[in-house]
Amino acid sequence: MEQKYACLLYRTKTTEQKDQAEMERQRGACLQFAQEQGWLPIREFWCSEEDGRPMNEDPLLELRAGAEQAQFQILLVSEFDRIGRVPVECSAAAAFFERHGVEVWTVTDGYMGKVVRLEVETMK
Protein backbone atom coordinates (compact mmCIF):
# COMPACT_ATOMS: atom_id res chain seq x y z
CA MET A 1 0.00 0.00 0.00
CA GLU A 2 1.30 3.44 -0.94
CA GLN A 3 2.09 5.86 1.89
CA LYS A 4 -0.36 8.76 2.11
CA TYR A 5 0.86 12.14 3.27
CA ALA A 6 -1.40 14.23 5.49
CA CYS A 7 -1.59 17.88 6.44
CA LEU A 8 -3.28 18.59 9.76
CA LEU A 9 -5.20 21.81 10.41
CA TYR A 10 -6.09 23.07 13.88
CA ARG A 11 -8.31 26.13 14.20
CA THR A 12 -10.01 27.80 17.13
CA LYS A 13 -13.09 29.95 16.89
CA THR A 14 -13.51 33.42 18.31
CA THR A 15 -14.82 33.24 21.88
CA GLU A 16 -15.41 29.49 21.90
CA GLN A 17 -11.84 28.50 22.71
CA LYS A 18 -9.12 30.97 23.45
CA ASP A 19 -6.75 28.74 25.28
CA GLN A 20 -3.98 26.50 24.08
CA ALA A 21 -5.77 23.46 25.52
CA GLU A 22 -8.27 23.40 22.65
CA MET A 23 -5.52 23.46 20.04
CA GLU A 24 -3.71 20.67 21.87
CA ARG A 25 -6.95 18.65 22.03
CA GLN A 26 -7.37 18.97 18.27
CA ARG A 27 -3.72 18.13 17.67
CA GLY A 28 -3.83 15.02 19.85
CA ALA A 29 -7.02 13.76 18.21
CA CYS A 30 -5.69 14.38 14.69
CA LEU A 31 -2.29 12.80 15.32
CA GLN A 32 -3.89 9.70 16.83
CA PHE A 33 -6.39 9.40 13.95
CA ALA A 34 -3.63 9.80 11.35
CA GLN A 35 -1.57 7.10 13.05
CA GLU A 36 -4.57 4.73 13.15
CA GLN A 37 -5.08 5.27 9.41
CA GLY A 38 -1.40 4.73 8.62
CA TRP A 39 -0.91 8.25 7.25
CA LEU A 40 2.30 10.22 7.59
CA PRO A 41 1.66 13.76 8.88
CA ILE A 42 4.01 16.03 6.94
CA ARG A 43 2.80 19.43 8.11
CA GLU A 44 0.70 20.98 10.86
CA PHE A 45 -1.16 24.28 10.53
CA TRP A 46 -2.33 26.29 13.55
CA CYS A 47 -4.84 29.10 13.21
CA SER A 48 -6.97 31.21 15.51
CA GLU A 49 -9.67 33.39 14.01
CA GLU A 50 -8.64 36.09 16.45
CA ASP A 51 -4.90 35.91 15.88
CA GLY A 52 -4.91 39.13 13.86
CA ARG A 53 -3.47 37.64 10.70
CA PRO A 54 -4.66 39.17 7.42
CA MET A 55 -6.87 36.87 5.33
CA ASN A 56 -4.08 36.45 2.75
CA GLU A 57 -2.00 34.71 5.45
CA ASP A 58 -4.70 32.17 6.23
CA PRO A 59 -3.22 28.65 6.37
CA LEU A 60 -5.84 27.52 3.85
CA LEU A 61 -4.04 29.51 1.15
CA GLU A 62 -0.84 27.56 1.78
CA LEU A 63 -2.80 24.31 1.95
CA ARG A 64 -4.50 25.10 -1.38
CA ALA A 65 -1.12 25.73 -3.00
CA GLY A 66 0.15 22.40 -1.66
CA ALA A 67 -2.94 20.63 -3.00
CA GLU A 68 -2.42 22.17 -6.44
CA GLN A 69 1.15 20.84 -6.39
CA ALA A 70 0.04 17.37 -5.17
CA GLN A 71 2.22 17.63 -2.05
CA PHE A 72 -0.25 15.67 0.11
CA GLN A 73 -3.25 13.38 -0.26
CA ILE A 74 -5.12 13.96 3.02
CA LEU A 75 -6.33 17.09 4.82
CA LEU A 76 -7.27 16.14 8.38
CA VAL A 77 -9.20 18.36 10.81
CA SER A 78 -10.86 17.52 14.09
CA GLU A 79 -14.31 18.71 12.94
CA PHE A 80 -15.59 19.76 9.51
CA ASP A 81 -16.20 23.38 10.57
CA ARG A 82 -12.46 23.86 11.12
CA ILE A 83 -11.78 24.39 7.41
CA GLY A 84 -13.94 27.51 7.15
CA ARG A 85 -15.60 30.27 9.06
CA VAL A 86 -19.15 29.60 7.80
CA PRO A 87 -20.78 26.41 6.43
CA VAL A 88 -20.69 27.51 2.78
CA GLU A 89 -16.99 28.33 3.10
CA CYS A 90 -16.33 24.88 4.62
CA SER A 91 -18.08 23.14 1.73
CA ALA A 92 -16.35 25.25 -0.91
CA ALA A 93 -12.93 24.64 0.64
CA ALA A 94 -13.53 20.90 0.89
CA ALA A 95 -14.75 20.79 -2.72
CA PHE A 96 -11.57 22.58 -3.84
CA PHE A 97 -9.38 19.98 -2.13
CA GLU A 98 -11.40 17.09 -3.53
CA ARG A 99 -11.03 18.52 -7.08
CA HIS A 100 -7.26 18.49 -6.57
CA GLY A 101 -7.12 14.89 -5.38
CA VAL A 102 -6.95 15.63 -1.64
CA GLU A 103 -9.34 13.71 0.58
CA VAL A 104 -10.83 15.77 3.41
CA TRP A 105 -11.19 13.77 6.62
CA THR A 106 -12.40 14.67 10.09
CA VAL A 107 -11.70 12.88 13.32
CA THR A 108 -15.39 13.08 14.27
CA ASP A 109 -17.00 12.06 10.96
CA GLY A 110 -14.36 10.32 8.84
CA TYR A 111 -14.17 10.87 5.08
CA MET A 112 -16.07 13.96 3.99
CA GLY A 113 -16.02 13.46 0.21
CA LYS A 114 -19.57 12.12 -0.06
CA VAL A 115 -20.94 14.91 2.11
CA VAL A 116 -19.04 17.55 0.14
CA ARG A 117 -20.33 16.29 -3.20
CA LEU A 118 -23.90 16.25 -1.88
CA GLU A 119 -23.65 19.78 -0.53
CA VAL A 120 -22.07 21.12 -3.73
CA GLU A 121 -24.79 19.47 -5.82
CA THR A 122 -27.56 21.00 -3.71
CA MET A 123 -25.96 24.47 -3.99
CA LYS A 124 -26.22 24.41 -7.82
Tab-separated table of N, CA, C and O in Angstrom:
chain	number	residue	atom	x	y	z
A	1	MET	N	0.834	-1.178	0.000
A	1	MET	CA	0.000	0.000	0.000
A	1	MET	C	0.887	1.252	0.000
A	1	MET	O	1.871	1.336	0.731
A	2	GLU	N	0.523	2.210	-0.830
A	2	GLU	CA	1.297	3.438	-0.943
A	2	GLU	C	1.076	4.352	0.258
A	2	GLU	O	-0.041	4.516	0.734
A	3	GLN	N	2.154	4.935	0.753
A	3	GLN	CA	2.086	5.856	1.893
A	3	GLN	C	1.319	7.122	1.502
A	3	GLN	O	1.592	7.715	0.482
A	4	LYS	N	0.361	7.509	2.333
A	4	LYS	CA	-0.364	8.756	2.107
A	4	LYS	C	0.178	9.821	3.052
A	4	LYS	O	0.411	9.565	4.231
A	5	TYR	N	0.372	11.003	2.499
A	5	TYR	CA	0.859	12.139	3.269
A	5	TYR	C	-0.322	13.006	3.691
A	5	TYR	O	-1.224	13.274	2.893
A	6	ALA	N	-0.285	13.457	4.938
A	6	ALA	CA	-1.399	14.233	5.486
A	6	ALA	C	-0.923	15.579	6.017
A	6	ALA	O	0.145	15.676	6.628
A	7	CYS	N	-1.750	16.594	5.784
A	7	CYS	CA	-1.592	17.883	6.440
A	7	CYS	C	-2.694	17.985	7.480
A	7	CYS	O	-3.841	17.585	7.227
A	8	LEU	N	-2.337	18.487	8.644
A	8	LEU	CA	-3.282	18.591	9.756
A	8	LEU	C	-3.541	20.064	10.047
A	8	LEU	O	-2.593	20.849	10.133
A	9	LEU	N	-4.813	20.425	10.165
A	9	LEU	CA	-5.198	21.810	10.412
A	9	LEU	C	-5.930	21.911	11.737
A	9	LEU	O	-6.890	21.175	11.984
A	10	TYR	N	-5.454	22.812	12.593
A	10	TYR	CA	-6.094	23.068	13.882
A	10	TYR	C	-6.545	24.522	13.872
A	10	TYR	O	-5.762	25.416	13.566
A	11	ARG	N	-7.789	24.755	14.211
A	11	ARG	CA	-8.306	26.127	14.201
A	11	ARG	C	-9.239	26.320	15.379
A	11	ARG	O	-10.084	25.477	15.653
A	12	THR	N	-9.070	27.450	16.069
A	12	THR	CA	-10.009	27.801	17.126
A	12	THR	C	-10.945	28.880	16.619
A	12	THR	O	-10.616	29.628	15.705
A	13	LYS	N	-12.097	28.930	17.229
A	13	LYS	CA	-13.086	29.948	16.885
A	13	LYS	C	-12.981	31.102	17.876
A	13	LYS	O	-12.351	30.984	18.910
A	14	THR	N	-13.643	32.165	17.561
A	14	THR	CA	-13.510	33.417	18.312
A	14	THR	C	-13.591	33.242	19.819
A	14	THR	O	-12.582	33.031	20.465
A	15	THR	N	-14.744	33.309	20.426
A	15	THR	CA	-14.822	33.244	21.884
A	15	THR	C	-14.978	31.817	22.394
A	15	THR	O	-14.900	31.586	23.586
A	16	GLU	N	-15.178	30.880	21.485
A	16	GLU	CA	-15.409	29.486	21.898
A	16	GLU	C	-14.218	28.897	22.645
A	16	GLU	O	-14.361	28.298	23.690
A	17	GLN	N	-13.036	29.045	22.072
A	17	GLN	CA	-11.842	28.499	22.710
A	17	GLN	C	-10.698	29.469	22.512
A	17	GLN	O	-10.232	29.641	21.405
A	18	LYS	N	-10.251	30.054	23.560
A	18	LYS	CA	-9.123	30.972	23.448
A	18	LYS	C	-7.840	30.368	23.989
A	18	LYS	O	-6.791	30.943	23.822
A	19	ASP	N	-7.944	29.251	24.625
A	19	ASP	CA	-6.747	28.737	25.283
A	19	ASP	C	-6.041	27.683	24.443
A	19	ASP	O	-6.597	27.105	23.527
A	20	GLN	N	-4.819	27.465	24.775
A	20	GLN	CA	-3.982	26.496	24.078
A	20	GLN	C	-4.506	25.074	24.234
A	20	GLN	O	-4.258	24.219	23.382
A	21	ALA	N	-5.260	24.817	25.271
A	21	ALA	CA	-5.771	23.462	25.516
A	21	ALA	C	-6.631	22.963	24.363
A	21	ALA	O	-6.560	21.783	24.001
A	22	GLU	N	-7.422	23.820	23.768
A	22	GLU	CA	-8.268	23.402	22.646
A	22	GLU	C	-7.424	23.016	21.438
A	22	GLU	O	-7.687	22.015	20.773
A	23	MET	N	-6.414	23.798	21.155
A	23	MET	CA	-5.516	23.458	20.037
A	23	MET	C	-4.815	22.129	20.302
A	23	MET	O	-4.692	21.301	19.412
A	24	GLU	N	-4.382	21.925	21.527
A	24	GLU	CA	-3.711	20.674	21.872
A	24	GLU	C	-4.676	19.490	21.793
A	24	GLU	O	-4.285	18.395	21.400
A	25	ARG	N	-5.940	19.712	22.150
A	25	ARG	CA	-6.948	18.655	22.031
A	25	ARG	C	-7.107	18.258	20.566
A	25	ARG	O	-7.096	17.076	20.214
A	26	GLN	N	-7.238	19.250	19.696
A	26	GLN	CA	-7.374	18.970	18.271
A	26	GLN	C	-6.139	18.249	17.734
A	26	GLN	O	-6.251	17.280	16.983
A	27	ARG	N	-4.977	18.728	18.143
A	27	ARG	CA	-3.723	18.128	17.675
A	27	ARG	C	-3.628	16.665	18.095
A	27	ARG	O	-3.304	15.791	17.289
A	28	GLY	N	-3.903	16.402	19.369
A	28	GLY	CA	-3.834	15.022	19.853
A	28	GLY	C	-4.788	14.100	19.116
A	28	GLY	O	-4.425	12.988	18.715
A	29	ALA	N	-6.009	14.570	18.909
A	29	ALA	CA	-7.017	13.758	18.210
A	29	ALA	C	-6.600	13.500	16.766
A	29	ALA	O	-6.717	12.372	16.254
A	30	CYS	N	-6.094	14.528	16.084
A	30	CYS	CA	-5.691	14.379	14.686
A	30	CYS	C	-4.468	13.467	14.545
A	30	CYS	O	-4.431	12.609	13.656
A	31	LEU	N	-3.474	13.648	15.401
A	31	LEU	CA	-2.286	12.796	15.317
A	31	LEU	C	-2.621	11.332	15.573
A	31	LEU	O	-2.128	10.437	14.874
A	32	GLN	N	-3.494	11.078	16.543
A	32	GLN	CA	-3.891	9.704	16.831
A	32	GLN	C	-4.664	9.114	15.654
A	32	GLN	O	-4.413	7.985	15.243
A	33	PHE	N	-5.597	9.877	15.085
A	33	PHE	CA	-6.391	9.404	13.954
A	33	PHE	C	-5.488	9.109	12.751
A	33	PHE	O	-5.637	8.071	12.098
A	34	ALA	N	-4.541	10.006	12.470
A	34	ALA	CA	-3.627	9.796	11.350
A	34	ALA	C	-2.808	8.523	11.543
A	34	ALA	O	-2.631	7.736	10.607
A	35	GLN	N	-2.340	8.308	12.758
A	35	GLN	CA	-1.565	7.102	13.049
A	35	GLN	C	-2.422	5.852	12.842
A	35	GLN	O	-1.962	4.873	12.256
A	36	GLU	N	-3.668	5.877	13.314
A	36	GLU	CA	-4.571	4.734	13.154
A	36	GLU	C	-4.832	4.424	11.678
A	36	GLU	O	-5.025	3.265	11.312
A	37	GLN	N	-4.828	5.461	10.844
A	37	GLN	CA	-5.083	5.267	9.413
A	37	GLN	C	-3.812	4.892	8.640
A	37	GLN	O	-3.887	4.534	7.468
A	38	GLY	N	-2.663	5.025	9.288
A	38	GLY	CA	-1.401	4.727	8.622
A	38	GLY	C	-0.882	5.873	7.759
A	38	GLY	O	-0.050	5.662	6.876
A	39	TRP	N	-1.345	7.093	8.012
A	39	TRP	CA	-0.907	8.251	7.246
A	39	TRP	C	0.315	8.879	7.891
A	39	TRP	O	0.482	8.831	9.107
A	40	LEU	N	1.130	9.523	7.088
A	40	LEU	CA	2.300	10.222	7.586
A	40	LEU	C	2.006	11.730	7.611
A	40	LEU	O	1.885	12.352	6.557
A	41	PRO	N	1.854	12.306	8.803
A	41	PRO	CA	1.663	13.758	8.878
A	41	PRO	C	2.948	14.475	8.448
A	41	PRO	O	4.014	14.219	8.996
A	42	ILE	N	2.822	15.327	7.440
A	42	ILE	CA	4.008	16.030	6.944
A	42	ILE	C	4.020	17.498	7.335
A	42	ILE	O	5.064	18.145	7.271
A	43	ARG	N	2.867	18.014	7.748
A	43	ARG	CA	2.803	19.428	8.105
A	43	ARG	C	1.603	19.673	9.005
A	43	ARG	O	0.553	19.066	8.835
A	44	GLU	N	1.781	20.571	9.974
A	44	GLU	CA	0.697	20.977	10.863
A	44	GLU	C	0.478	22.476	10.702
A	44	GLU	O	1.440	23.241	10.614
A	45	PHE	N	-0.795	22.870	10.654
A	45	PHE	CA	-1.158	24.279	10.525
A	45	PHE	C	-1.996	24.672	11.731
A	45	PHE	O	-2.964	23.990	12.060
A	46	TRP	N	-1.630	25.785	12.371
A	46	TRP	CA	-2.326	26.288	13.545
A	46	TRP	C	-2.934	27.632	13.191
A	46	TRP	O	-2.272	28.486	12.606
A	47	CYS	N	-4.194	27.842	13.547
A	47	CYS	CA	-4.837	29.102	13.209
A	47	CYS	C	-5.915	29.439	14.224
A	47	CYS	O	-6.726	28.597	14.595
A	48	SER	N	-5.903	30.692	14.660
A	48	SER	CA	-6.969	31.212	15.508
A	48	SER	C	-7.645	32.321	14.737
A	48	SER	O	-6.976	33.147	14.112
A	49	GLU	N	-8.961	32.347	14.742
A	49	GLU	CA	-9.670	33.389	14.008
A	49	GLU	C	-9.445	34.763	14.618
A	49	GLU	O	-9.731	35.766	14.004
A	50	GLU	N	-8.906	34.804	15.820
A	50	GLU	CA	-8.641	36.093	16.448
A	50	GLU	C	-7.147	36.387	16.540
A	50	GLU	O	-6.728	37.234	17.301
A	51	ASP	N	-6.342	35.705	15.737
A	51	ASP	CA	-4.902	35.910	15.875
A	51	ASP	C	-4.398	37.157	15.152
A	51	ASP	O	-3.218	37.466	15.202
A	52	GLY	N	-5.287	37.877	14.478
A	52	GLY	CA	-4.911	39.132	13.860
A	52	GLY	C	-4.231	39.017	12.511
A	52	GLY	O	-3.836	40.004	11.918
A	53	ARG	N	-4.095	37.801	12.001
A	53	ARG	CA	-3.466	37.642	10.702
A	53	ARG	C	-4.390	38.143	9.600
A	53	ARG	O	-5.587	37.903	9.646
A	54	PRO	N	-3.838	38.798	8.573
A	54	PRO	CA	-4.662	39.170	7.422
A	54	PRO	C	-5.163	37.908	6.713
A	54	PRO	O	-4.523	36.858	6.779
A	55	MET	N	-6.283	38.020	6.025
A	55	MET	CA	-6.866	36.865	5.328
A	55	MET	C	-5.880	36.223	4.359
A	55	MET	O	-5.900	35.028	4.155
A	56	ASN	N	-5.001	37.031	3.727
A	56	ASN	CA	-4.075	36.448	2.754
A	56	ASN	C	-2.983	35.605	3.417
A	56	ASN	O	-2.188	34.988	2.733
A	57	GLU	N	-2.944	35.576	4.747
A	57	GLU	CA	-2.000	34.710	5.454
A	57	GLU	C	-2.701	33.508	6.081
A	57	GLU	O	-2.123	32.793	6.879
A	58	ASP	N	-3.935	33.308	5.730
A	58	ASP	CA	-4.698	32.171	6.232
A	58	ASP	C	-4.001	30.875	5.809
A	58	ASP	O	-3.583	30.742	4.659
A	59	PRO	N	-3.867	29.919	6.726
A	59	PRO	CA	-3.221	28.646	6.375
A	59	PRO	C	-3.888	27.930	5.202
A	59	PRO	O	-3.233	27.165	4.498
A	60	LEU	N	-5.173	28.182	4.969
A	60	LEU	CA	-5.837	27.520	3.851
A	60	LEU	C	-5.227	27.906	2.510
A	60	LEU	O	-5.229	27.109	1.580
A	61	LEU	N	-4.685	29.112	2.401
A	61	LEU	CA	-4.037	29.512	1.150
A	61	LEU	C	-2.803	28.653	0.881
A	61	LEU	O	-2.580	28.190	-0.235
A	62	GLU	N	-2.020	28.416	1.920
A	62	GLU	CA	-0.844	27.561	1.781
A	62	GLU	C	-1.246	26.107	1.524
A	62	GLU	O	-0.630	25.411	0.712
A	63	LEU	N	-2.299	25.660	2.185
A	63	LEU	CA	-2.798	24.306	1.947
A	63	LEU	C	-3.311	24.152	0.516
A	63	LEU	O	-3.076	23.128	-0.126
A	64	ARG	N	-4.012	25.159	0.016
A	64	ARG	CA	-4.497	25.102	-1.375
A	64	ARG	C	-3.334	24.998	-2.357
A	64	ARG	O	-3.380	24.221	-3.307
A	65	ALA	N	-2.291	25.792	-2.120
A	65	ALA	CA	-1.117	25.732	-2.999
A	65	ALA	C	-0.487	24.344	-2.963
A	65	ALA	O	-0.108	23.795	-4.002
A	66	GLY	N	-0.396	23.762	-1.781
A	66	GLY	CA	0.149	22.405	-1.657
A	66	GLY	C	-0.710	21.378	-2.369
A	66	GLY	O	-0.205	20.439	-2.979
A	67	ALA	N	-2.025	21.549	-2.305
A	67	ALA	CA	-2.936	20.631	-3.001
A	67	ALA	C	-2.750	20.744	-4.515
A	67	ALA	O	-2.725	19.737	-5.221
A	68	GLU	N	-2.614	21.968	-4.996
A	68	GLU	CA	-2.415	22.172	-6.435
A	68	GLU	C	-1.119	21.535	-6.922
A	68	GLU	O	-1.015	21.129	-8.072
A	69	GLN	N	-0.138	21.434	-6.042
A	69	GLN	CA	1.151	20.838	-6.388
A	69	GLN	C	1.242	19.366	-5.990
A	69	GLN	O	2.314	18.769	-6.052
A	70	ALA	N	0.116	18.791	-5.558
A	70	ALA	CA	0.039	17.373	-5.172
A	70	ALA	C	1.068	17.001	-4.105
A	70	ALA	O	1.669	15.932	-4.141
A	71	GLN	N	1.258	17.882	-3.115
A	71	GLN	CA	2.215	17.628	-2.047
A	71	GLN	C	1.675	16.698	-0.965
A	71	GLN	O	2.446	16.155	-0.191
A	72	PHE	N	0.354	16.534	-0.897
A	72	PHE	CA	-0.253	15.668	0.111
A	72	PHE	C	-1.568	15.119	-0.430
A	72	PHE	O	-2.128	15.645	-1.381
A	73	GLN	N	-2.025	14.033	0.194
A	73	GLN	CA	-3.253	13.375	-0.257
A	73	GLN	C	-4.410	13.516	0.725
A	73	GLN	O	-5.558	13.259	0.384
A	74	ILE	N	-4.110	13.900	1.969
A	74	ILE	CA	-5.122	13.964	3.022
A	74	ILE	C	-5.057	15.327	3.716
A	74	ILE	O	-3.980	15.793	4.063
A	75	LEU	N	-6.216	15.936	3.923
A	75	LEU	CA	-6.333	17.089	4.821
A	75	LEU	C	-7.177	16.608	5.993
A	75	LEU	O	-8.323	16.194	5.814
A	76	LEU	N	-6.593	16.648	7.181
A	76	LEU	CA	-7.272	16.144	8.377
A	76	LEU	C	-7.532	17.284	9.348
A	76	LEU	O	-6.627	18.056	9.667
A	77	VAL	N	-8.787	17.386	9.792
A	77	VAL	CA	-9.196	18.359	10.806
A	77	VAL	C	-9.993	17.616	11.870
A	77	VAL	O	-10.485	16.516	11.628
A	78	SER	N	-10.115	18.217	13.039
A	78	SER	CA	-10.862	17.524	14.094
A	78	SER	C	-12.359	17.503	13.785
A	78	SER	O	-13.013	16.483	13.964
A	79	GLU	N	-12.905	18.622	13.326
A	79	GLU	CA	-14.313	18.710	12.942
A	79	GLU	C	-14.394	19.451	11.612
A	79	GLU	O	-13.548	20.278	11.289
A	80	PHE	N	-15.447	19.192	10.850
A	80	PHE	CA	-15.594	19.760	9.508
A	80	PHE	C	-15.573	21.286	9.521
A	80	PHE	O	-15.020	21.917	8.617
A	81	ASP	N	-16.126	21.912	10.550
A	81	ASP	CA	-16.203	23.377	10.565
A	81	ASP	C	-14.855	24.053	10.805
A	81	ASP	O	-14.762	25.274	10.847
A	82	ARG	N	-13.786	23.277	10.924
A	82	ARG	CA	-12.455	23.862	11.125
A	82	ARG	C	-11.829	24.332	9.821
A	82	ARG	O	-10.819	25.036	9.839
A	83	ILE	N	-12.387	23.965	8.675
A	83	ILE	CA	-11.776	24.395	7.412
A	83	ILE	C	-12.418	25.660	6.858
A	83	ILE	O	-12.067	26.098	5.768
A	84	GLY	N	-13.333	26.258	7.597
A	84	GLY	CA	-13.938	27.505	7.151
A	84	GLY	C	-14.599	28.229	8.296
A	84	GLY	O	-14.750	27.705	9.388
A	85	ARG	N	-14.981	29.463	8.020
A	85	ARG	CA	-15.598	30.275	9.063
A	85	ARG	C	-17.125	30.143	9.072
A	85	ARG	O	-17.759	30.384	10.075
A	86	VAL	N	-17.696	29.796	7.925
A	86	VAL	CA	-19.148	29.601	7.802
A	86	VAL	C	-19.376	28.328	6.993
A	86	VAL	O	-18.492	27.897	6.241
A	87	PRO	N	-20.552	27.690	7.117
A	87	PRO	CA	-20.783	26.409	6.428
A	87	PRO	C	-20.518	26.420	4.924
A	87	PRO	O	-19.913	25.486	4.391
A	88	VAL	N	-20.918	27.465	4.233
A	88	VAL	CA	-20.695	27.511	2.785
A	88	VAL	C	-19.198	27.538	2.478
A	88	VAL	O	-18.729	26.888	1.545
A	89	GLU	N	-18.442	28.264	3.277
A	89	GLU	CA	-16.987	28.325	3.102
A	89	GLU	C	-16.352	26.958	3.344
A	89	GLU	O	-15.432	26.559	2.630
A	90	CYS	N	-16.848	26.233	4.334
A	90	CYS	CA	-16.333	24.883	4.617
A	90	CYS	C	-16.541	23.974	3.420
A	90	CYS	O	-15.625	23.269	2.983
A	91	SER	N	-17.756	23.988	2.883
A	91	SER	CA	-18.080	23.135	1.733
A	91	SER	C	-17.260	23.506	0.512
A	91	SER	O	-16.761	22.637	-0.201
A	92	ALA	N	-17.118	24.806	0.251
A	92	ALA	CA	-16.349	25.252	-0.910
A	92	ALA	C	-14.882	24.855	-0.774
A	92	ALA	O	-14.265	24.400	-1.745
A	93	ALA	N	-14.324	25.019	0.415
A	93	ALA	CA	-12.925	24.645	0.639
A	93	ALA	C	-12.735	23.142	0.447
A	93	ALA	O	-11.800	22.701	-0.228
A	94	ALA	N	-13.629	22.362	1.025
A	94	ALA	CA	-13.531	20.904	0.892
A	94	ALA	C	-13.665	20.480	-0.569
A	94	ALA	O	-12.935	19.595	-1.032
A	95	ALA	N	-14.573	21.113	-1.302
A	95	ALA	CA	-14.754	20.789	-2.724
A	95	ALA	C	-13.482	21.101	-3.516
A	95	ALA	O	-13.089	20.346	-4.407
A	96	PHE	N	-12.841	22.224	-3.188
A	96	PHE	CA	-11.575	22.576	-3.844
A	96	PHE	C	-10.543	21.462	-3.642
A	96	PHE	O	-9.901	21.016	-4.590
A	97	PHE	N	-10.370	21.026	-2.409
A	97	PHE	CA	-9.376	19.981	-2.129
A	97	PHE	C	-9.723	18.687	-2.853
A	97	PHE	O	-8.844	18.035	-3.430
A	98	GLU	N	-10.980	18.312	-2.844
A	98	GLU	CA	-11.405	17.089	-3.534
A	98	GLU	C	-11.091	17.175	-5.036
A	98	GLU	O	-10.638	16.206	-5.626
A	99	ARG	N	-11.326	18.335	-5.642
A	99	ARG	CA	-11.029	18.516	-7.078
A	99	ARG	C	-9.546	18.354	-7.369
A	99	ARG	O	-9.155	18.029	-8.479
A	100	HIS	N	-8.709	18.600	-6.380
A	100	HIS	CA	-7.264	18.494	-6.566
A	100	HIS	C	-6.700	17.181	-6.001
A	100	HIS	O	-5.496	17.064	-5.759
A	101	GLY	N	-7.567	16.224	-5.785
A	101	GLY	CA	-7.123	14.892	-5.381
A	101	GLY	C	-6.791	14.738	-3.911
A	101	GLY	O	-6.169	13.752	-3.516
A	102	VAL	N	-7.197	15.701	-3.080
A	102	VAL	CA	-6.949	15.632	-1.644
A	102	VAL	C	-8.243	15.227	-0.944
A	102	VAL	O	-9.272	15.878	-1.114
A	103	GLU	N	-8.180	14.157	-0.190
A	103	GLU	CA	-9.338	13.707	0.577
A	103	GLU	C	-9.425	14.520	1.866
A	103	GLU	O	-8.429	14.683	2.566
A	104	VAL	N	-10.618	15.025	2.168
A	104	VAL	CA	-10.829	15.768	3.409
A	104	VAL	C	-11.437	14.809	4.424
A	104	VAL	O	-12.490	14.214	4.186
A	105	TRP	N	-10.757	14.664	5.548
A	105	TRP	CA	-11.186	13.769	6.620
A	105	TRP	C	-11.343	14.560	7.908
A	105	TRP	O	-10.631	15.538	8.137
A	106	THR	N	-12.274	14.113	8.742
A	106	THR	CA	-12.398	14.669	10.088
A	106	THR	C	-12.297	13.539	11.093
A	106	THR	O	-12.676	12.399	10.801
A	107	VAL	N	-11.795	13.870	12.251
A	107	VAL	CA	-11.699	12.879	13.324
A	107	VAL	C	-13.103	12.443	13.738
A	107	VAL	O	-13.345	11.270	13.981
A	108	THR	N	-14.039	13.387	13.774
A	108	THR	CA	-15.389	13.080	14.266
A	108	THR	C	-16.256	12.349	13.258
A	108	THR	O	-17.092	11.532	13.646
A	109	ASP	N	-16.084	12.622	11.960
A	109	ASP	CA	-16.995	12.063	10.957
A	109	ASP	C	-16.344	11.214	9.879
A	109	ASP	O	-17.035	10.681	9.027
A	110	GLY	N	-15.028	11.114	9.859
A	110	GLY	CA	-14.361	10.317	8.838
A	110	GLY	C	-14.233	11.054	7.517
A	110	GLY	O	-14.069	12.268	7.476
A	111	TYR	N	-14.354	10.311	6.429
A	111	TYR	CA	-14.167	10.868	5.084
A	111	TYR	C	-15.333	11.762	4.709
A	111	TYR	O	-16.486	11.362	4.800
A	112	MET	N	-15.032	12.978	4.273
A	112	MET	CA	-16.073	13.961	3.995
A	112	MET	C	-16.430	14.080	2.517
A	112	MET	O	-17.285	14.850	2.150
A	113	GLY	N	-15.798	13.332	1.650
A	113	GLY	CA	-16.024	13.464	0.211
A	113	GLY	C	-17.470	13.319	-0.217
A	113	GLY	O	-17.978	14.109	-1.002
A	114	LYS	N	-18.161	12.322	0.308
A	114	LYS	CA	-19.566	12.117	-0.062
A	114	LYS	C	-20.420	13.287	0.395
A	114	LYS	O	-21.288	13.756	-0.328
A	115	VAL	N	-20.184	13.779	1.583
A	115	VAL	CA	-20.935	14.915	2.110
A	115	VAL	C	-20.667	16.153	1.271
A	115	VAL	O	-21.577	16.890	0.914
A	116	VAL	N	-19.413	16.369	0.931
A	116	VAL	CA	-19.036	17.547	0.141
A	116	VAL	C	-19.727	17.508	-1.214
A	116	VAL	O	-20.316	18.502	-1.645
A	117	ARG	N	-19.694	16.370	-1.883
A	117	ARG	CA	-20.328	16.291	-3.200
A	117	ARG	C	-21.832	16.529	-3.101
A	117	ARG	O	-22.401	17.208	-3.939
A	118	LEU	N	-22.473	16.007	-2.067
A	118	LEU	CA	-23.903	16.248	-1.876
A	118	LEU	C	-24.206	17.718	-1.662
A	118	LEU	O	-25.115	18.278	-2.266
A	119	GLU	N	-23.410	18.375	-0.816
A	119	GLU	CA	-23.647	19.784	-0.528
A	119	GLU	C	-23.397	20.646	-1.762
A	119	GLU	O	-24.146	21.576	-2.029
A	120	VAL	N	-22.357	20.346	-2.531
A	120	VAL	CA	-22.070	21.118	-3.729
A	120	VAL	C	-23.196	20.946	-4.754
A	120	VAL	O	-23.624	21.900	-5.396
A	121	GLU	N	-23.683	19.720	-4.892
A	121	GLU	CA	-24.789	19.472	-5.825
A	121	GLU	C	-26.043	20.236	-5.434
A	121	GLU	O	-26.734	20.759	-6.279
A	122	THR	N	-26.336	20.309	-4.147
A	122	THR	CA	-27.555	21.003	-3.714
A	122	THR	C	-27.408	22.514	-3.802
A	122	THR	O	-28.400	23.219	-3.857
A	123	MET	N	-26.173	23.031	-3.854
A	123	MET	CA	-25.962	24.474	-3.985
A	123	MET	C	-26.145	24.941	-5.435
A	123	MET	O	-26.299	26.109	-5.677
A	124	LYS	N	-26.101	24.023	-6.398
A	124	LYS	CA	-26.219	24.415	-7.820
A	124	LYS	C	-27.622	24.874	-8.143
A	124	LYS	O	-28.581	24.535	-7.597
